[in-house]
Amino acid sequence: MKKTLLFACCVVAMISCSNNTKTKKQQETGDSVAAIPNETTQMVQDSLDYVNFTTPDLMLFNVKGHVKEVDYDEVAPCVITFDENGLVSSCPCHDEDLDFTFKDGKAIGKNFSSKRNAKNQLTRYAYEPNIRENYWYLDVYEMTYNDKGQVKTIEHGGWETDSKQTFTYNAEGLCTQIVHDYGIEATSGVRTITYTYTKFDSHGNWTERNAKTHEEETNEWKDDGTPIKKVNDWESVEKRSITYYPYKKSKD
């Protein structure tokens, strides 16, 4: 973004200098000269539109611009891809042999489904194999959004597991906290993750952030039925790399 704005400022300065040094002849034939600033202005606008491009799917995964792929640096592979229109085209599934695959924003494949609301926001996507197949790979996500179009909650359901994540954002639109309530068989807990951001790419998307986690978990009880709560605190660094579709000049 800084590079884009710097480029725009340089262009404005160039235009000002050009206007101040016009000769009388150039002013008399100003039609052809006047077209140059218009073309330059369009180029700057195209560049800004390219960087700031957004869609409901891009917002869901906390990116902007003509993103092609987001690769999270995690132990388990976590790659999310988008088509050129900013619609999600694939993301991980609980079944490691499969991915959620989307065509024109709609989940495709056996036992896969998805739903969108009137704003074209993805409100549900699911992998639901029947009971005679790999039902333990059940993988269902349901989302709600705030007035700004940011994801507000994500509820996840799986085989003997369930969870709900609630998101908080700052004025810049960055997620600053996630509260994660979860249950896995006889275990239940609340995990609160607070984020601070340390690195961004040239499009303004974060590529590194610090995560401070506080967890309270219960999976044991005293003889009188009182739950035994275990408290854990830790810090980690989350990284992701982002690739983009090539810049395309406006046809206008």
GROMACS .gro file of C-alpha atoms in nm:
model
  252
    1MET     CA    1   0.000   0.000   0.000
    2LYS     CA    2   0.282   0.242   0.086
    3LYS     CA    3   0.443   0.171  -0.252
    4THR     CA    4   0.113   0.232  -0.429
    5LEU     CA    5   0.052   0.563  -0.251
    6LEU     CA    6   0.412   0.671  -0.314
    7PHE     CA    7   0.366   0.593  -0.682
    8ALA     CA    8   0.042   0.793  -0.687
    9CYS     CA    9   0.214   1.093  -0.524
   10CYS     CA   10   0.497   1.076  -0.777
   11VAL     CA   11   0.245   1.070  -1.061
   12VAL     CA   12   0.067   1.377  -0.921
   13ALA     CA   13   0.399   1.560  -0.894
   14MET     CA   14   0.487   1.470  -1.252
   15ILE     CA   15   0.152   1.599  -1.375
   16SER     CA   16   0.195   1.928  -1.186
   17CYS     CA   17   0.541   1.985  -1.334
   18SER     CA   18   0.413   1.905  -1.681
   19ASN     CA   19   0.125   2.154  -1.650
   20ASN     CA   20   0.356   2.432  -1.525
   21THR     CA   21   0.595   2.401  -1.820
   22LYS     CA   22   0.344   2.394  -2.103
   23THR     CA   23   0.429   2.611  -2.400
   24LYS     CA   24   0.172   2.826  -2.574
   25LYS     CA   25   0.165   2.582  -2.862
   26GLN     CA   26   0.096   2.291  -2.625
   27GLN     CA   27  -0.187   2.486  -2.466
   28GLU     CA   28  -0.338   2.554  -2.807
   29THR     CA   29  -0.328   2.183  -2.884
   30GLY     CA   30  -0.423   2.079  -2.532
   31ASP     CA   31  -0.664   1.805  -2.629
   32SER     CA   32  -0.387   1.547  -2.681
   33VAL     CA   33  -0.191   1.661  -2.374
   34ALA     CA   34  -0.500   1.658  -2.149
   35ALA     CA   35  -0.545   1.291  -2.225
   36ILE     CA   36  -0.216   1.202  -2.053
   37PRO     CA   37  -0.326   1.296  -1.698
   38ASN     CA   38  -0.656   1.112  -1.755
   39GLU     CA   39  -0.472   0.795  -1.856
   40THR     CA   40  -0.236   0.829  -1.560
   41THR     CA   41  -0.523   0.884  -1.319
   42GLN     CA   42  -0.690   0.570  -1.451
   43MET     CA   43  -0.367   0.376  -1.403
   44VAL     CA   44  -0.342   0.490  -1.041
   45GLN     CA   45  -0.707   0.404  -0.978
   46ASP     CA   46  -0.660   0.059  -1.134
   47SER     CA   47  -0.361  -0.002  -0.907
   48LEU     CA   48  -0.555   0.100  -0.596
   49ASP     CA   49  -0.852  -0.115  -0.698
   50TYR     CA   50  -0.619  -0.411  -0.750
   51VAL     CA   51  -0.469  -0.379  -0.400
   52ASN     CA   52  -0.799  -0.308  -0.221
   53PHE     CA   53  -1.012  -0.564  -0.408
   54THR     CA   54  -1.232  -0.760  -0.168
   55THR     CA   55  -1.519  -1.009  -0.162
   56PRO     CA   56  -1.714  -1.185   0.116
   57ASP     CA   57  -1.496  -1.496   0.073
   58LEU     CA   58  -1.172  -1.297   0.098
   59MET     CA   59  -1.304  -1.127   0.412
   60LEU     CA   60  -1.397  -1.464   0.561
   61PHE     CA   61  -1.034  -1.572   0.539
   62ASN     CA   62  -0.900  -1.228   0.642
   63VAL     CA   63  -0.728  -1.124   0.318
   64LYS     CA   64  -0.779  -0.861   0.047
   65GLY     CA   65  -0.656  -0.808  -0.308
   66HIS     CA   66  -0.658  -1.054  -0.598
   67VAL     CA   67  -0.539  -1.341  -0.378
   68LYS     CA   68  -0.464  -1.673  -0.545
   69GLU     CA   69  -0.339  -1.878  -0.249
   70VAL     CA   70  -0.284  -1.849   0.126
   71ASP     CA   71  -0.042  -2.101   0.277
   72TYR     CA   72  -0.028  -2.119   0.655
   73ASP     CA   73   0.300  -2.233   0.808
   74GLU     CA   74   0.164  -2.513   1.027
   75VAL     CA   75   0.252  -2.873   1.105
   76ALA     CA   76  -0.052  -2.996   0.914
   77PRO     CA   77  -0.087  -2.854   0.560
   78CYS     CA   78  -0.329  -2.562   0.551
   79VAL     CA   79  -0.372  -2.404   0.208
   80ILE     CA   80  -0.668  -2.195   0.092
   81THR     CA   81  -0.714  -2.100  -0.274
   82PHE     CA   82  -0.936  -1.852  -0.456
   83ASP     CA   83  -1.047  -1.806  -0.815
   84GLU     CA   84  -0.988  -1.481  -1.006
   85ASN     CA   85  -1.327  -1.347  -0.895
   86GLY     CA   86  -1.231  -1.370  -0.528
   87LEU     CA   87  -1.442  -1.679  -0.453
   88VAL     CA   88  -1.291  -1.957  -0.245
   89SER     CA   89  -1.198  -2.256  -0.462
   90SER     CA   90  -1.051  -2.493  -0.203
   91CYS     CA   91  -0.976  -2.525   0.169
   92PRO     CA   92  -0.879  -2.809   0.404
   93CYS     CA   93  -1.119  -3.084   0.513
   94HIS     CA   94  -1.101  -3.296   0.829
   95ASP     CA   95  -1.050  -3.598   0.602
   96GLU     CA   96  -0.684  -3.551   0.509
   97ASP     CA   97  -0.739  -3.735   0.179
   98LEU     CA   98  -0.992  -3.473   0.070
   99ASP     CA   99  -1.027  -3.097   0.037
  100PHE     CA  100  -1.333  -2.880   0.019
  101THR     CA  101  -1.355  -2.788  -0.350
  102PHE     CA  102  -1.574  -2.507  -0.480
  103LYS     CA  103  -1.685  -2.411  -0.830
  104ASP     CA  104  -1.823  -2.059  -0.875
  105GLY     CA  105  -1.846  -2.039  -0.496
  106LYS     CA  106  -2.045  -2.361  -0.452
  107ALA     CA  107  -1.907  -2.675  -0.284
  108ILE     CA  108  -1.890  -2.972  -0.520
  109GLY     CA  109  -1.827  -3.344  -0.478
  110LYS     CA  110  -1.996  -3.637  -0.309
  111ASN     CA  111  -2.125  -3.553   0.041
  112PHE     CA  112  -2.011  -3.189   0.010
  113SER     CA  113  -2.252  -2.895   0.032
  114SER     CA  114  -2.257  -2.519   0.095
  115LYS     CA  115  -2.500  -2.232   0.151
  116ARG     CA  116  -2.482  -1.856   0.098
  117ASN     CA  117  -2.702  -1.568   0.213
  118ALA     CA  118  -2.843  -1.275   0.012
  119LYS     CA  119  -2.509  -1.090   0.048
  120ASN     CA  120  -2.329  -1.390  -0.108
  121GLN     CA  121  -2.156  -1.462   0.223
  122LEU     CA  122  -2.074  -1.825   0.285
  123THR     CA  123  -2.293  -1.927   0.582
  124ARG     CA  124  -2.235  -2.303   0.577
  125TYR     CA  125  -2.007  -2.557   0.413
  126ALA     CA  126  -1.998  -2.921   0.506
  127TYR     CA  127  -1.867  -3.268   0.439
  128GLU     CA  128  -2.130  -3.514   0.561
  129PRO     CA  129  -2.056  -3.877   0.473
  130ASN     CA  130  -2.331  -4.120   0.564
  131ILE     CA  131  -2.314  -4.346   0.867
  132ARG     CA  132  -2.188  -4.643   0.662
  133GLU     CA  133  -1.897  -4.446   0.519
  134ASN     CA  134  -1.635  -4.235   0.696
  135TYR     CA  135  -1.878  -4.062   0.928
  136TRP     CA  136  -1.601  -3.992   1.181
  137TYR     CA  137  -1.475  -3.740   0.923
  138LEU     CA  138  -1.791  -3.531   0.958
  139ASP     CA  139  -1.687  -3.168   0.904
  140VAL     CA  140  -1.948  -2.889   0.925
  141TYR     CA  141  -1.884  -2.513   0.946
  142GLU     CA  142  -2.149  -2.244   1.002
  143MET     CA  143  -2.068  -1.873   0.997
  144THR     CA  144  -2.233  -1.547   1.103
  145TYR     CA  145  -2.113  -1.196   1.014
  146ASN     CA  146  -2.116  -0.848   1.165
  147ASP     CA  147  -2.243  -0.530   0.997
  148LYS     CA  148  -1.902  -0.467   0.839
  149GLY     CA  149  -1.903  -0.804   0.664
  150GLN     CA  150  -1.641  -0.956   0.894
  151VAL     CA  151  -1.692  -1.308   1.024
  152LYS     CA  152  -1.844  -1.287   1.373
  153THR     CA  153  -1.871  -1.652   1.472
  154ILE     CA  154  -1.775  -1.990   1.328
  155GLU     CA  155  -1.940  -2.300   1.469
  156HIS     CA  156  -1.786  -2.635   1.386
  157GLY     CA  157  -1.937  -2.980   1.423
  158GLY     CA  158  -1.760  -3.313   1.383
  159TRP     CA  159  -1.774  -3.670   1.506
  160GLU     CA  160  -1.817  -3.633   1.887
  161THR     CA  161  -1.670  -3.281   1.868
  162ASP     CA  162  -1.814  -2.932   1.857
  163SER     CA  163  -1.676  -2.581   1.891
  164LYS     CA  164  -1.761  -2.214   1.852
  165GLN     CA  165  -1.517  -1.934   1.773
  166THR     CA  166  -1.608  -1.570   1.839
  167PHE     CA  167  -1.400  -1.299   1.668
  168THR     CA  168  -1.308  -0.944   1.776
  169TYR     CA  169  -1.153  -0.681   1.545
  170ASN     CA  170  -0.971  -0.349   1.580
  171ALA     CA  171  -1.036  -0.027   1.386
  172GLU     CA  172  -0.804  -0.143   1.106
  173GLY     CA  173  -1.010  -0.459   1.054
  174LEU     CA  174  -0.752  -0.696   1.201
  175CYS     CA  175  -0.867  -0.980   1.423
  176THR     CA  176  -0.733  -0.908   1.771
  177GLN     CA  177  -0.895  -1.192   1.965
  178ILE     CA  178  -1.064  -1.528   1.917
  179VAL     CA  179  -1.256  -1.698   2.199
  180HIS     CA  180  -1.277  -2.068   2.124
  181ASP     CA  181  -1.529  -2.279   2.319
  182TYR     CA  182  -1.485  -2.648   2.244
  183GLY     CA  183  -1.593  -2.996   2.341
  184ILE     CA  184  -1.422  -3.323   2.250
  185GLU     CA  185  -1.596  -3.629   2.392
  186ALA     CA  186  -1.563  -3.582   2.773
  187THR     CA  187  -1.331  -3.280   2.743
  188SER     CA  188  -1.454  -2.920   2.736
  189GLY     CA  189  -1.269  -2.594   2.746
  190VAL     CA  190  -1.234  -2.229   2.655
  191ARG     CA  191  -0.930  -2.104   2.469
  192THR     CA  192  -0.874  -1.729   2.433
  193ILE     CA  193  -0.618  -1.621   2.173
  194THR     CA  194  -0.497  -1.259   2.158
  195TYR     CA  195  -0.310  -1.141   1.849
  196THR     CA  196  -0.051  -0.871   1.779
  197TYR     CA  197   0.069  -0.821   1.423
  198THR     CA  198   0.434  -0.791   1.327
  199LYS     CA  199   0.466  -0.829   0.948
  200PHE     CA  200   0.260  -0.735   0.642
  201ASP     CA  201   0.313  -0.777   0.269
  202SER     CA  202   0.295  -0.500   0.005
  203HIS     CA  203  -0.083  -0.551  -0.028
  204GLY     CA  204  -0.141  -0.484   0.342
  205ASN     CA  205  -0.217  -0.847   0.434
  206TRP     CA  206  -0.055  -0.980   0.750
  207THR     CA  207   0.213  -1.244   0.705
  208GLU     CA  208   0.322  -1.285   1.069
  209ARG     CA  209   0.150  -1.238   1.404
  210ASN     CA  210   0.212  -1.326   1.766
  211ALA     CA  211  -0.052  -1.534   1.942
  212LYS     CA  212  -0.089  -1.533   2.320
  213THR     CA  213  -0.314  -1.817   2.435
  214HIS     CA  214  -0.494  -1.871   2.766
  215GLU     CA  215  -0.678  -2.203   2.803
  216GLU     CA  216  -0.903  -2.344   3.072
  217GLU     CA  217  -0.991  -2.709   3.017
  218THR     CA  218  -1.187  -2.973   3.208
  219ASN     CA  219  -1.173  -3.349   3.153
  220GLU     CA  220  -1.164  -3.478   3.511
  221TRP     CA  221  -1.396  -3.448   3.812
  222LYS     CA  222  -1.362  -3.492   4.184
  223ASP     CA  223  -1.560  -3.758   4.369
  224ASP     CA  224  -1.827  -3.500   4.457
  225GLY     CA  225  -1.869  -3.408   4.091
  226THR     CA  226  -1.673  -3.082   4.103
  227PRO     CA  227  -1.482  -3.031   3.776
  228ILE     CA  228  -1.104  -3.014   3.788
  229LYS     CA  229  -0.999  -2.718   3.574
  230LYS     CA  230  -0.658  -2.717   3.409
  231VAL     CA  231  -0.512  -2.380   3.313
  232ASN     CA  232  -0.247  -2.338   3.045
  233ASP     CA  233  -0.080  -2.030   2.896
  234TRP     CA  234   0.156  -2.018   2.601
  235GLU     CA  235   0.274  -1.797   2.318
  236SER     CA  236   0.345  -1.877   1.955
  237VAL     CA  237   0.414  -1.712   1.619
  238GLU     CA  238   0.180  -1.766   1.326
  239LYS     CA  239   0.302  -1.718   0.971
  240ARG     CA  240   0.144  -1.734   0.629
  241SER     CA  241   0.256  -1.670   0.272
  242ILE     CA  242   0.023  -1.520   0.012
  243THR     CA  243   0.043  -1.534  -0.367
  244TYR     CA  244  -0.161  -1.311  -0.598
  245TYR     CA  245  -0.300  -1.318  -0.949
  246PRO     CA  246  -0.108  -1.094  -1.191
  247TYR     CA  247  -0.216  -0.732  -1.219
  248LYS     CA  248  -0.446  -0.668  -1.514
  249LYS     CA  249  -0.483  -0.324  -1.665
  250SER     CA  250  -0.837  -0.191  -1.697
  251LYS     CA  251  -0.993  -0.236  -2.040
  252ASP     CA  252  -1.167   0.103  -2.019
   0.00000   0.00000   0.00000
